[in-house]
Amino acid sequence: MRPVLDVRDLTKVYGDGDTEVRALDGVTLQVEKGEYVAVMGPSGSGKSTLMNILGCLDVPTTGRYLLDGVDVGGLSDEQLALARNRLIGFVFQSFNLIPRTSAVANVELPLAYSGMKAAERRRRALFSLDLVGLADRADHEPNQLSGGQQQRVAVARALVTEPALLLADEPTGNLDSHATEDMLAVLEELNAAGRTIVIITHEDEVGARADRLIRLLDGRITADSKPEPAGRHAVGAHR
Ligand code: ADP
Ligand code: MG
């Protein structure tokens, strides 16, 4: 079976000459379907650069990236945007929901240009909201939902296109410990149902809940292993 992500010797260099910054310096990484991977590293270690490349928001300077078997390096900007929309569901630290718009309408948005009939879009959005435990909040607008619920709506929106990969950049960064725990439970459930998840986080407790923890330092992978099992219930313990 081909990996969802197949990254070979990626480099990303910003600027040149005296101002040159090697943000990624030979990153090689495969992620198989159904894996739950956390990426951790100090500020400036290259996490966002890696996420932007994995998410087809940016391209590497050198190296090869196959996303679900597609060689991203050979794609035009337009093809890259299509691959991104079809294959990746994004979740960001700030929930990025449209205000004064119901949860279900927010979740439907990625299907807007799919040519799908309105009733089918609605059906899929409700199914997706149900996956994150918010079917009963479909008509609520973002300001009528807690931060944790808003982030779960964002996860439902990321999933509605049935992407090959759920890519989350600090998804619990704006959540309190209770909402963080809810989010981690949702991610675990989704992963148990077979979804492939890559999450960037600063929080040890969050990273420890993934099945695989990758550490970045100065643009290189310095560790790639199972997290310490002690972390499994650590978030709840902080409540
Ligand atoms: P992290 O997300 O881990 O904090 P980044 O990927 O944002 O790290 O940054 C890695 C390195 O690349 C840093 O030294 C940062 O200053 C540099 N960098 C990131 N983006 C740019 C850019 N657009 N132009 C120049 N340097 C950049
Ligand atoms: Mg960053």
PDB file of C-alpha atoms and ligand atoms in Angstrom:
ATOM      1  CA  MET A   1       0.000   0.000   0.000  1.00  0.00           C
ATOM      2  CA  ARG A   2       1.375   3.426  -0.861  1.00  0.00           C
ATOM      3  CA  PRO A   3       1.882   5.915   1.989  1.00  0.00           C
ATOM      4  CA  VAL A   4      -0.402   8.948   2.260  1.00  0.00           C
ATOM      5  CA  LEU A   5       2.691  11.130   2.658  1.00  0.00           C
ATOM      6  CA  ASP A   6       6.010  10.204   1.093  1.00  0.00           C
ATOM      7  CA  VAL A   7       8.607  12.895   1.610  1.00  0.00           C
ATOM      8  CA  ARG A   8      12.229  12.448   0.486  1.00  0.00           C
ATOM      9  CA  ASP A   9      15.100  14.706   1.481  1.00  0.00           C
ATOM     10  CA  LEU A  10      13.084  17.918   1.536  1.00  0.00           C
ATOM     11  CA  THR A  11      14.868  21.205   1.889  1.00  0.00           C
ATOM     12  CA  LYS A  12      13.404  24.669   2.085  1.00  0.00           C
ATOM     13  CA  VAL A  13      15.694  27.667   1.831  1.00  0.00           C
ATOM     14  CA  TYR A  14      14.411  31.191   2.353  1.00  0.00           C
ATOM     15  CA  GLY A  15      16.360  34.162   1.037  1.00  0.00           C
ATOM     16  CA  ASP A  16      19.909  33.867  -0.327  1.00  0.00           C
ATOM     17  CA  GLY A  17      23.494  34.846   0.428  1.00  0.00           C
ATOM     18  CA  ASP A  18      23.838  36.450   3.860  1.00  0.00           C
ATOM     19  CA  THR A  19      20.121  36.241   4.548  1.00  0.00           C
ATOM     20  CA  GLU A  20      19.791  32.572   3.642  1.00  0.00           C
ATOM     21  CA  VAL A  21      17.770  30.495   6.110  1.00  0.00           C
ATOM     22  CA  ARG A  22      17.651  26.728   5.734  1.00  0.00           C
ATOM     23  CA  ALA A  23      14.221  26.146   7.302  1.00  0.00           C
ATOM     24  CA  LEU A  24      14.151  22.454   6.302  1.00  0.00           C
ATOM     25  CA  ASP A  25      17.394  20.569   5.894  1.00  0.00           C
ATOM     26  CA  GLY A  26      16.875  17.071   4.508  1.00  0.00           C
ATOM     27  CA  VAL A  27      13.541  15.854   5.881  1.00  0.00           C
ATOM     28  CA  THR A  28      12.581  12.319   4.908  1.00  0.00           C
ATOM     29  CA  LEU A  29       9.292  10.983   6.173  1.00  0.00           C
ATOM     30  CA  GLN A  30       6.580   8.494   5.278  1.00  0.00           C
ATOM     31  CA  VAL A  31       3.132   8.462   6.834  1.00  0.00           C
ATOM     32  CA  GLU A  32       0.926   5.443   6.192  1.00  0.00           C
ATOM     33  CA  LYS A  33      -2.840   5.478   5.916  1.00  0.00           C
ATOM     34  CA  GLY A  34      -4.422   5.397   9.367  1.00  0.00           C
ATOM     35  CA  GLU A  35      -1.444   6.810  11.269  1.00  0.00           C
ATOM     36  CA  TYR A  36      -1.791   9.510  13.926  1.00  0.00           C
ATOM     37  CA  VAL A  37       1.386  11.582  13.949  1.00  0.00           C
ATOM     38  CA  ALA A  38       2.364  14.572  16.077  1.00  0.00           C
ATOM     39  CA  VAL A  39       5.153  16.971  15.078  1.00  0.00           C
ATOM     40  CA  MET A  40       6.833  18.896  17.879  1.00  0.00           C
ATOM     41  CA  GLY A  41       9.788  21.248  18.031  1.00  0.00           C
ATOM     42  CA  PRO A  42      10.846  24.619  19.394  1.00  0.00           C
ATOM     43  CA  SER A  43       9.949  27.891  17.714  1.00  0.00           C
ATOM     44  CA  GLY A  44      11.926  28.288  14.477  1.00  0.00           C
ATOM     45  CA  SER A  45      12.553  24.544  14.063  1.00  0.00           C
ATOM     46  CA  GLY A  46      10.652  24.388  10.763  1.00  0.00           C
ATOM     47  CA  LYS A  47       7.227  23.090  11.843  1.00  0.00           C
ATOM     48  CA  SER A  48       5.174  25.651   9.939  1.00  0.00           C
ATOM     49  CA  THR A  49       7.403  25.356   6.897  1.00  0.00           C
ATOM     50  CA  LEU A  50       6.924  21.580   6.906  1.00  0.00           C
ATOM     51  CA  MET A  51       3.170  21.903   7.438  1.00  0.00           C
ATOM     52  CA  ASN A  52       2.865  24.411   4.594  1.00  0.00           C
ATOM     53  CA  ILE A  53       4.652  22.021   2.250  1.00  0.00           C
ATOM     54  CA  LEU A  54       2.718  18.952   3.418  1.00  0.00           C
ATOM     55  CA  GLY A  55      -0.469  20.991   2.987  1.00  0.00           C
ATOM     56  CA  CYS A  56       0.448  22.072  -0.559  1.00  0.00           C
ATOM     57  CA  LEU A  57       0.422  25.715   0.501  1.00  0.00           C
ATOM     58  CA  ASP A  58       4.097  26.011  -0.405  1.00  0.00           C
ATOM     59  CA  VAL A  59       6.659  24.024  -2.393  1.00  0.00           C
ATOM     60  CA  PRO A  60      10.078  22.766  -1.269  1.00  0.00           C
ATOM     61  CA  THR A  61      13.364  24.128  -2.617  1.00  0.00           C
ATOM     62  CA  THR A  62      14.601  20.605  -3.311  1.00  0.00           C
ATOM     63  CA  GLY A  63      13.388  17.094  -2.550  1.00  0.00           C
ATOM     64  CA  ARG A  64      10.367  15.071  -3.507  1.00  0.00           C
ATOM     65  CA  TYR A  65       6.871  14.985  -2.064  1.00  0.00           C
ATOM     66  CA  LEU A  66       4.264  12.424  -3.042  1.00  0.00           C
ATOM     67  CA  LEU A  67       0.815  13.087  -1.583  1.00  0.00           C
ATOM     68  CA  ASP A  68      -1.415  10.035  -1.879  1.00  0.00           C
ATOM     69  CA  GLY A  69       0.808   8.920  -4.757  1.00  0.00           C
ATOM     70  CA  VAL A  70       0.717  12.271  -6.587  1.00  0.00           C
ATOM     71  CA  ASP A  71       4.081  13.962  -7.178  1.00  0.00           C
ATOM     72  CA  VAL A  72       3.320  17.436  -5.895  1.00  0.00           C
ATOM     73  CA  GLY A  73       6.561  18.869  -7.328  1.00  0.00           C
ATOM     74  CA  GLY A  74       5.281  18.520 -10.863  1.00  0.00           C
ATOM     75  CA  LEU A  75       2.008  20.367 -10.336  1.00  0.00           C
ATOM     76  CA  SER A  76       1.048  23.847 -11.494  1.00  0.00           C
ATOM     77  CA  ASP A  77      -0.369  26.289  -8.920  1.00  0.00           C
ATOM     78  CA  GLU A  78      -3.850  25.429 -10.095  1.00  0.00           C
ATOM     79  CA  GLN A  79      -3.265  21.670  -9.856  1.00  0.00           C
ATOM     80  CA  LEU A  80      -1.690  22.183  -6.435  1.00  0.00           C
ATOM     81  CA  ALA A  81      -4.834  23.982  -5.265  1.00  0.00           C
ATOM     82  CA  LEU A  82      -6.969  21.129  -6.576  1.00  0.00           C
ATOM     83  CA  ALA A  83      -4.819  18.508  -4.834  1.00  0.00           C
ATOM     84  CA  ARG A  84      -5.052  20.533  -1.641  1.00  0.00           C
ATOM     85  CA  ASN A  85      -8.837  20.765  -1.798  1.00  0.00           C
ATOM     86  CA  ARG A  86      -9.306  17.124  -2.675  1.00  0.00           C
ATOM     87  CA  LEU A  87      -6.748  15.476  -0.402  1.00  0.00           C
ATOM     88  CA  ILE A  88      -6.277  17.634   2.684  1.00  0.00           C
ATOM     89  CA  GLY A  89      -8.520  18.820   5.486  1.00  0.00           C
ATOM     90  CA  PHE A  90      -7.022  21.711   7.458  1.00  0.00           C
ATOM     91  CA  VAL A  91      -7.591  22.659  11.070  1.00  0.00           C
ATOM     92  CA  PHE A  92      -5.927  25.817  12.390  1.00  0.00           C
ATOM     93  CA  GLN A  93      -5.294  27.227  15.843  1.00  0.00           C
ATOM     94  CA  SER A  94      -7.850  29.986  15.247  1.00  0.00           C
ATOM     95  CA  PHE A  95     -11.011  28.181  14.239  1.00  0.00           C
ATOM     96  CA  ASN A  96     -11.568  30.319  11.105  1.00  0.00           C
ATOM     97  CA  LEU A  97     -15.333  29.833  11.026  1.00  0.00           C
ATOM     98  CA  ILE A  98     -17.532  32.290   9.130  1.00  0.00           C
ATOM     99  CA  PRO A  99     -19.402  34.465  11.666  1.00  0.00           C
ATOM    100  CA  ARG A 100     -23.211  34.766  11.673  1.00  0.00           C
ATOM    101  CA  THR A 101     -23.348  31.548   9.666  1.00  0.00           C
ATOM    102  CA  SER A 102     -24.713  28.298  11.069  1.00  0.00           C
ATOM    103  CA  ALA A 103     -22.415  25.426  11.961  1.00  0.00           C
ATOM    104  CA  VAL A 104     -23.849  23.257   9.192  1.00  0.00           C
ATOM    105  CA  ALA A 105     -23.418  26.027   6.591  1.00  0.00           C
ATOM    106  CA  ASN A 106     -19.800  26.456   7.713  1.00  0.00           C
ATOM    107  CA  VAL A 107     -19.194  22.728   7.318  1.00  0.00           C
ATOM    108  CA  GLU A 108     -20.785  22.729   3.850  1.00  0.00           C
ATOM    109  CA  LEU A 109     -18.450  25.435   2.535  1.00  0.00           C
ATOM    110  CA  PRO A 110     -15.689  23.183   1.119  1.00  0.00           C
ATOM    111  CA  LEU A 111     -18.362  21.457  -0.994  1.00  0.00           C
ATOM    112  CA  ALA A 112     -19.604  24.740  -2.489  1.00  0.00           C
ATOM    113  CA  TYR A 113     -17.851  24.344  -5.844  1.00  0.00           C
ATOM    114  CA  SER A 114     -18.110  20.569  -6.052  1.00  0.00           C
ATOM    115  CA  GLY A 115     -21.166  20.575  -8.289  1.00  0.00           C
ATOM    116  CA  MET A 116     -22.959  18.582  -5.596  1.00  0.00           C
ATOM    117  CA  LYS A 117     -26.680  19.180  -5.068  1.00  0.00           C
ATOM    118  CA  ALA A 118     -27.651  21.293  -2.044  1.00  0.00           C
ATOM    119  CA  ALA A 119     -29.464  18.423  -0.332  1.00  0.00           C
ATOM    120  CA  GLU A 120     -26.419  16.179  -0.675  1.00  0.00           C
ATOM    121  CA  ARG A 121     -24.116  18.897   0.655  1.00  0.00           C
ATOM    122  CA  ARG A 122     -26.410  19.312   3.654  1.00  0.00           C
ATOM    123  CA  ARG A 123     -26.559  15.555   4.250  1.00  0.00           C
ATOM    124  CA  ARG A 124     -22.759  15.257   4.207  1.00  0.00           C
ATOM    125  CA  ALA A 125     -22.295  18.287   6.444  1.00  0.00           C
ATOM    126  CA  LEU A 126     -24.720  16.857   9.013  1.00  0.00           C
ATOM    127  CA  PHE A 127     -22.932  13.508   8.869  1.00  0.00           C
ATOM    128  CA  SER A 128     -19.612  15.282   9.431  1.00  0.00           C
ATOM    129  CA  LEU A 129     -21.023  17.269  12.381  1.00  0.00           C
ATOM    130  CA  ASP A 130     -22.264  13.994  13.834  1.00  0.00           C
ATOM    131  CA  LEU A 131     -18.701  12.593  13.650  1.00  0.00           C
ATOM    132  CA  VAL A 132     -17.533  15.325  16.035  1.00  0.00           C
ATOM    133  CA  GLY A 133     -20.559  15.002  18.297  1.00  0.00           C
ATOM    134  CA  LEU A 134     -22.271  18.238  17.255  1.00  0.00           C
ATOM    135  CA  ALA A 135     -25.265  17.081  15.210  1.00  0.00           C
ATOM    136  CA  ASP A 136     -27.532  18.828  17.730  1.00  0.00           C
ATOM    137  CA  ARG A 137     -25.731  22.175  17.218  1.00  0.00           C
ATOM    138  CA  ALA A 138     -26.107  22.318  13.424  1.00  0.00           C
ATOM    139  CA  ASP A 139     -28.162  25.534  13.482  1.00  0.00           C
ATOM    140  CA  HIS A 140     -25.985  27.352  16.009  1.00  0.00           C
ATOM    141  CA  GLU A 141     -23.793  30.201  14.860  1.00  0.00           C
ATOM    142  CA  PRO A 142     -20.138  30.332  15.966  1.00  0.00           C
ATOM    143  CA  ASN A 143     -20.780  32.931  18.701  1.00  0.00           C
ATOM    144  CA  GLN A 144     -23.382  30.602  20.198  1.00  0.00           C
ATOM    145  CA  LEU A 145     -20.785  27.854  20.576  1.00  0.00           C
ATOM    146  CA  SER A 146     -17.910  27.408  23.014  1.00  0.00           C
ATOM    147  CA  GLY A 147     -14.335  27.545  21.726  1.00  0.00           C
ATOM    148  CA  GLY A 148     -14.094  23.776  21.931  1.00  0.00           C
ATOM    149  CA  GLN A 149     -17.320  23.352  19.985  1.00  0.00           C
ATOM    150  CA  GLN A 150     -16.165  25.846  17.352  1.00  0.00           C
ATOM    151  CA  GLN A 151     -12.967  23.879  16.872  1.00  0.00           C
ATOM    152  CA  ARG A 152     -14.989  20.666  16.498  1.00  0.00           C
ATOM    153  CA  VAL A 153     -17.061  22.410  13.797  1.00  0.00           C
ATOM    154  CA  ALA A 154     -13.743  23.272  12.121  1.00  0.00           C
ATOM    155  CA  VAL A 155     -12.789  19.574  12.263  1.00  0.00           C
ATOM    156  CA  ALA A 156     -16.170  18.634  10.750  1.00  0.00           C
ATOM    157  CA  ARG A 157     -15.531  21.160   7.959  1.00  0.00           C
ATOM    158  CA  ALA A 158     -12.066  19.679   7.362  1.00  0.00           C
ATOM    159  CA  LEU A 159     -13.569  16.192   7.062  1.00  0.00           C
ATOM    160  CA  VAL A 160     -16.562  16.944   4.842  1.00  0.00           C
ATOM    161  CA  THR A 161     -14.595  16.391   1.617  1.00  0.00           C
ATOM    162  CA  GLU A 162     -13.343  13.033   2.940  1.00  0.00           C
ATOM    163  CA  PRO A 163      -9.682  14.040   2.597  1.00  0.00           C
ATOM    164  CA  ALA A 164      -6.817  11.546   2.615  1.00  0.00           C
ATOM    165  CA  LEU A 165      -5.186  13.543   5.415  1.00  0.00           C
ATOM    166  CA  LEU A 166      -6.329  15.668   8.335  1.00  0.00           C
ATOM    167  CA  LEU A 167      -3.630  18.299   8.908  1.00  0.00           C
ATOM    168  CA  ALA A 168      -3.926  20.284  12.128  1.00  0.00           C
ATOM    169  CA  ASP A 169      -1.646  23.190  13.129  1.00  0.00           C
ATOM    170  CA  GLU A 170      -1.856  23.776  16.899  1.00  0.00           C
ATOM    171  CA  PRO A 171      -5.543  22.763  17.004  1.00  0.00           C
ATOM    172  CA  THR A 172      -5.666  22.943  20.801  1.00  0.00           C
ATOM    173  CA  GLY A 173      -3.611  26.140  21.068  1.00  0.00           C
ATOM    174  CA  ASN A 174      -6.663  28.272  21.907  1.00  0.00           C
ATOM    175  CA  LEU A 175      -8.526  25.694  24.007  1.00  0.00           C
ATOM    176  CA  ASP A 176      -8.694  25.222  27.766  1.00  0.00           C
ATOM    177  CA  SER A 177      -7.797  21.825  29.226  1.00  0.00           C
ATOM    178  CA  HIS A 178     -11.390  20.577  29.167  1.00  0.00           C
ATOM    179  CA  ALA A 179     -11.925  21.498  25.498  1.00  0.00           C
ATOM    180  CA  THR A 180      -8.455  20.143  24.691  1.00  0.00           C
ATOM    181  CA  GLU A 181      -9.462  16.816  26.165  1.00  0.00           C
ATOM    182  CA  ASP A 182     -12.679  16.811  24.086  1.00  0.00           C
ATOM    183  CA  MET A 183     -10.683  17.615  20.945  1.00  0.00           C
ATOM    184  CA  LEU A 184      -8.172  14.842  21.646  1.00  0.00           C
ATOM    185  CA  ALA A 185     -11.021  12.401  22.205  1.00  0.00           C
ATOM    186  CA  VAL A 186     -12.516  13.396  18.835  1.00  0.00           C
ATOM    187  CA  LEU A 187      -9.149  12.988  17.080  1.00  0.00           C
ATOM    188  CA  GLU A 188      -8.669   9.571  18.689  1.00  0.00           C
ATOM    189  CA  GLU A 189     -12.137   8.493  17.577  1.00  0.00           C
ATOM    190  CA  LEU A 190     -11.525   9.686  14.025  1.00  0.00           C
ATOM    191  CA  ASN A 191      -8.171   7.910  13.953  1.00  0.00           C
ATOM    192  CA  ALA A 192      -9.743   4.727  15.317  1.00  0.00           C
ATOM    193  CA  ALA A 193     -12.187   4.936  12.396  1.00  0.00           C
ATOM    194  CA  GLY A 194      -9.196   4.926  10.030  1.00  0.00           C
ATOM    195  CA  ARG A 195      -8.436   8.614   9.395  1.00  0.00           C
ATOM    196  CA  THR A 196      -4.854   9.710   8.871  1.00  0.00           C
ATOM    197  CA  ILE A 197      -3.934  12.619  11.138  1.00  0.00           C
ATOM    198  CA  VAL A 198      -0.863  14.859  11.320  1.00  0.00           C
ATOM    199  CA  ILE A 199      -0.912  17.419  14.093  1.00  0.00           C
ATOM    200  CA  ILE A 200       1.577  20.143  15.047  1.00  0.00           C
ATOM    201  CA  THR A 201       1.654  20.989  18.713  1.00  0.00           C
ATOM    202  CA  HIS A 202       3.701  22.725  21.389  1.00  0.00           C
ATOM    203  CA  GLU A 203       1.971  20.781  24.154  1.00  0.00           C
ATOM    204  CA  ASP A 204       3.679  17.629  25.409  1.00  0.00           C
ATOM    205  CA  GLU A 205       0.354  16.231  26.646  1.00  0.00           C
ATOM    206  CA  VAL A 206      -1.131  16.618  23.186  1.00  0.00           C
ATOM    207  CA  GLY A 207       1.883  15.147  21.373  1.00  0.00           C
ATOM    208  CA  ALA A 208       1.904  12.205  23.760  1.00  0.00           C
ATOM    209  CA  ARG A 209      -1.594  11.200  22.656  1.00  0.00           C
ATOM    210  CA  ALA A 210      -0.524  10.522  19.056  1.00  0.00           C
ATOM    211  CA  ASP A 211       0.777   7.104  18.041  1.00  0.00           C
ATOM    212  CA  ARG A 212       3.953   8.571  16.640  1.00  0.00           C
ATOM    213  CA  LEU A 213       5.918  11.619  17.705  1.00  0.00           C
ATOM    214  CA  ILE A 214       8.324  13.389  15.356  1.00  0.00           C
ATOM    215  CA  ARG A 215      10.701  15.982  16.794  1.00  0.00           C
ATOM    216  CA  LEU A 216      12.126  18.750  14.618  1.00  0.00           C
ATOM    217  CA  LEU A 217      15.188  20.831  15.406  1.00  0.00           C
ATOM    218  CA  ASP A 218      16.859  23.288  13.006  1.00  0.00           C
ATOM    219  CA  GLY A 219      14.958  21.844  10.077  1.00  0.00           C
ATOM    220  CA  ARG A 220      15.935  18.238  10.751  1.00  0.00           C
ATOM    221  CA  ILE A 221      14.081  15.305  12.265  1.00  0.00           C
ATOM    222  CA  THR A 222      15.875  14.444  15.507  1.00  0.00           C
ATOM    223  CA  ALA A 223      13.455  11.779  16.773  1.00  0.00           C
ATOM    224  CA  ASP A 224      10.661   9.672  15.325  1.00  0.00           C
ATOM    225  CA  SER A 225       9.153   7.188  17.739  1.00  0.00           C
ATOM    226  CA  LYS A 226       6.212   6.179  19.865  1.00  0.00           C
ATOM    227  CA  PRO A 227       5.515   8.791  22.553  1.00  0.00           C
ATOM    228  CA  GLU A 228       6.029   7.972  26.230  1.00  0.00           C
ATOM    229  CA  PRO A 229       2.919   6.072  27.365  1.00  0.00           C
ATOM    230  CA  ALA A 230       2.760   8.163  30.560  1.00  0.00           C
ATOM    231  CA  GLY A 231       1.191  10.974  28.555  1.00  0.00           C
ATOM    232  CA  ARG A 232      -2.001   9.146  27.753  1.00  0.00           C
ATOM    233  CA  HIS A 233      -4.221  10.654  30.446  1.00  0.00           C
ATOM    234  CA  ALA A 234      -2.033  13.612  31.307  1.00  0.00           C
ATOM    235  CA  VAL A 235      -4.405  16.314  30.023  1.00  0.00           C
ATOM    236  CA  GLY A 236      -7.275  15.219  32.239  1.00  0.00           C
ATOM    237  CA  ALA A 237      -4.937  15.163  35.213  1.00  0.00           C
ATOM    238  CA  HIS A 238      -4.328  18.912  34.819  1.00  0.00           C
ATOM    239  CA  ARG A 239      -7.986  19.874  35.130  1.00  0.00           C
TER     240      ARG A 239
HETATM  241  P1  ADP B   1       8.318  26.981  13.459  1.00  0.00           P
HETATM  242  O1  ADP B   1       6.961  26.895  12.866  1.00  0.00           O
HETATM  243  O2  ADP B   1       8.835  25.706  14.003  1.00  0.00           O
HETATM  244  O3  ADP B   1       8.408  28.087  14.485  1.00  0.00           O
HETATM  245  P2  ADP B   1       9.131  28.033  10.863  1.00  0.00           P
HETATM  246  O4  ADP B   1       8.896  26.960   9.869  1.00  0.00           O
HETATM  247  O5  ADP B   1       8.102  29.106  10.957  1.00  0.00           O
HETATM  248  O6  ADP B   1       9.377  27.378  12.297  1.00  0.00           O
HETATM  249  O7  ADP B   1      10.531  28.737  10.579  1.00  0.00           O
HETATM  250  C1  ADP B   1      11.731  27.991  10.381  1.00  0.00           C
HETATM  251  C2  ADP B   1      12.854  28.981  10.034  1.00  0.00           C
HETATM  252  O8  ADP B   1      12.595  29.581   8.757  1.00  0.00           O
HETATM  253  C3  ADP B   1      12.981  30.136  11.014  1.00  0.00           C
HETATM  254  O9  ADP B   1      14.334  30.452  11.132  1.00  0.00           O
HETATM  255  C4  ADP B   1      12.206  31.239  10.353  1.00  0.00           C
HETATM  256  O10 ADP B   1      12.698  32.503  10.761  1.00  0.00           O
HETATM  257  C5  ADP B   1      12.476  30.985   8.878  1.00  0.00           C
HETATM  258  N1  ADP B   1      11.378  31.426   8.015  1.00  0.00           N
HETATM  259  C6  ADP B   1      10.111  30.957   8.021  1.00  0.00           C
HETATM  260  N2  ADP B   1       9.365  31.536   7.074  1.00  0.00           N
HETATM  261  C7  ADP B   1      10.189  32.393   6.429  1.00  0.00           C
HETATM  262  C8  ADP B   1      10.021  33.305   5.334  1.00  0.00           C
HETATM  263  N3  ADP B   1       8.856  33.422   4.686  1.00  0.00           N
HETATM  264  N4  ADP B   1      11.103  34.041   4.949  1.00  0.00           N
HETATM  265  C9  ADP B   1      12.281  33.928   5.585  1.00  0.00           C
HETATM  266  N5  ADP B   1      12.522  33.084   6.597  1.00  0.00           N
HETATM  267  C10 ADP B   1      11.494  32.336   7.027  1.00  0.00           C
HETATM  268 MG    MG B   2       5.223  27.867  13.387  1.00  0.00          MG
END
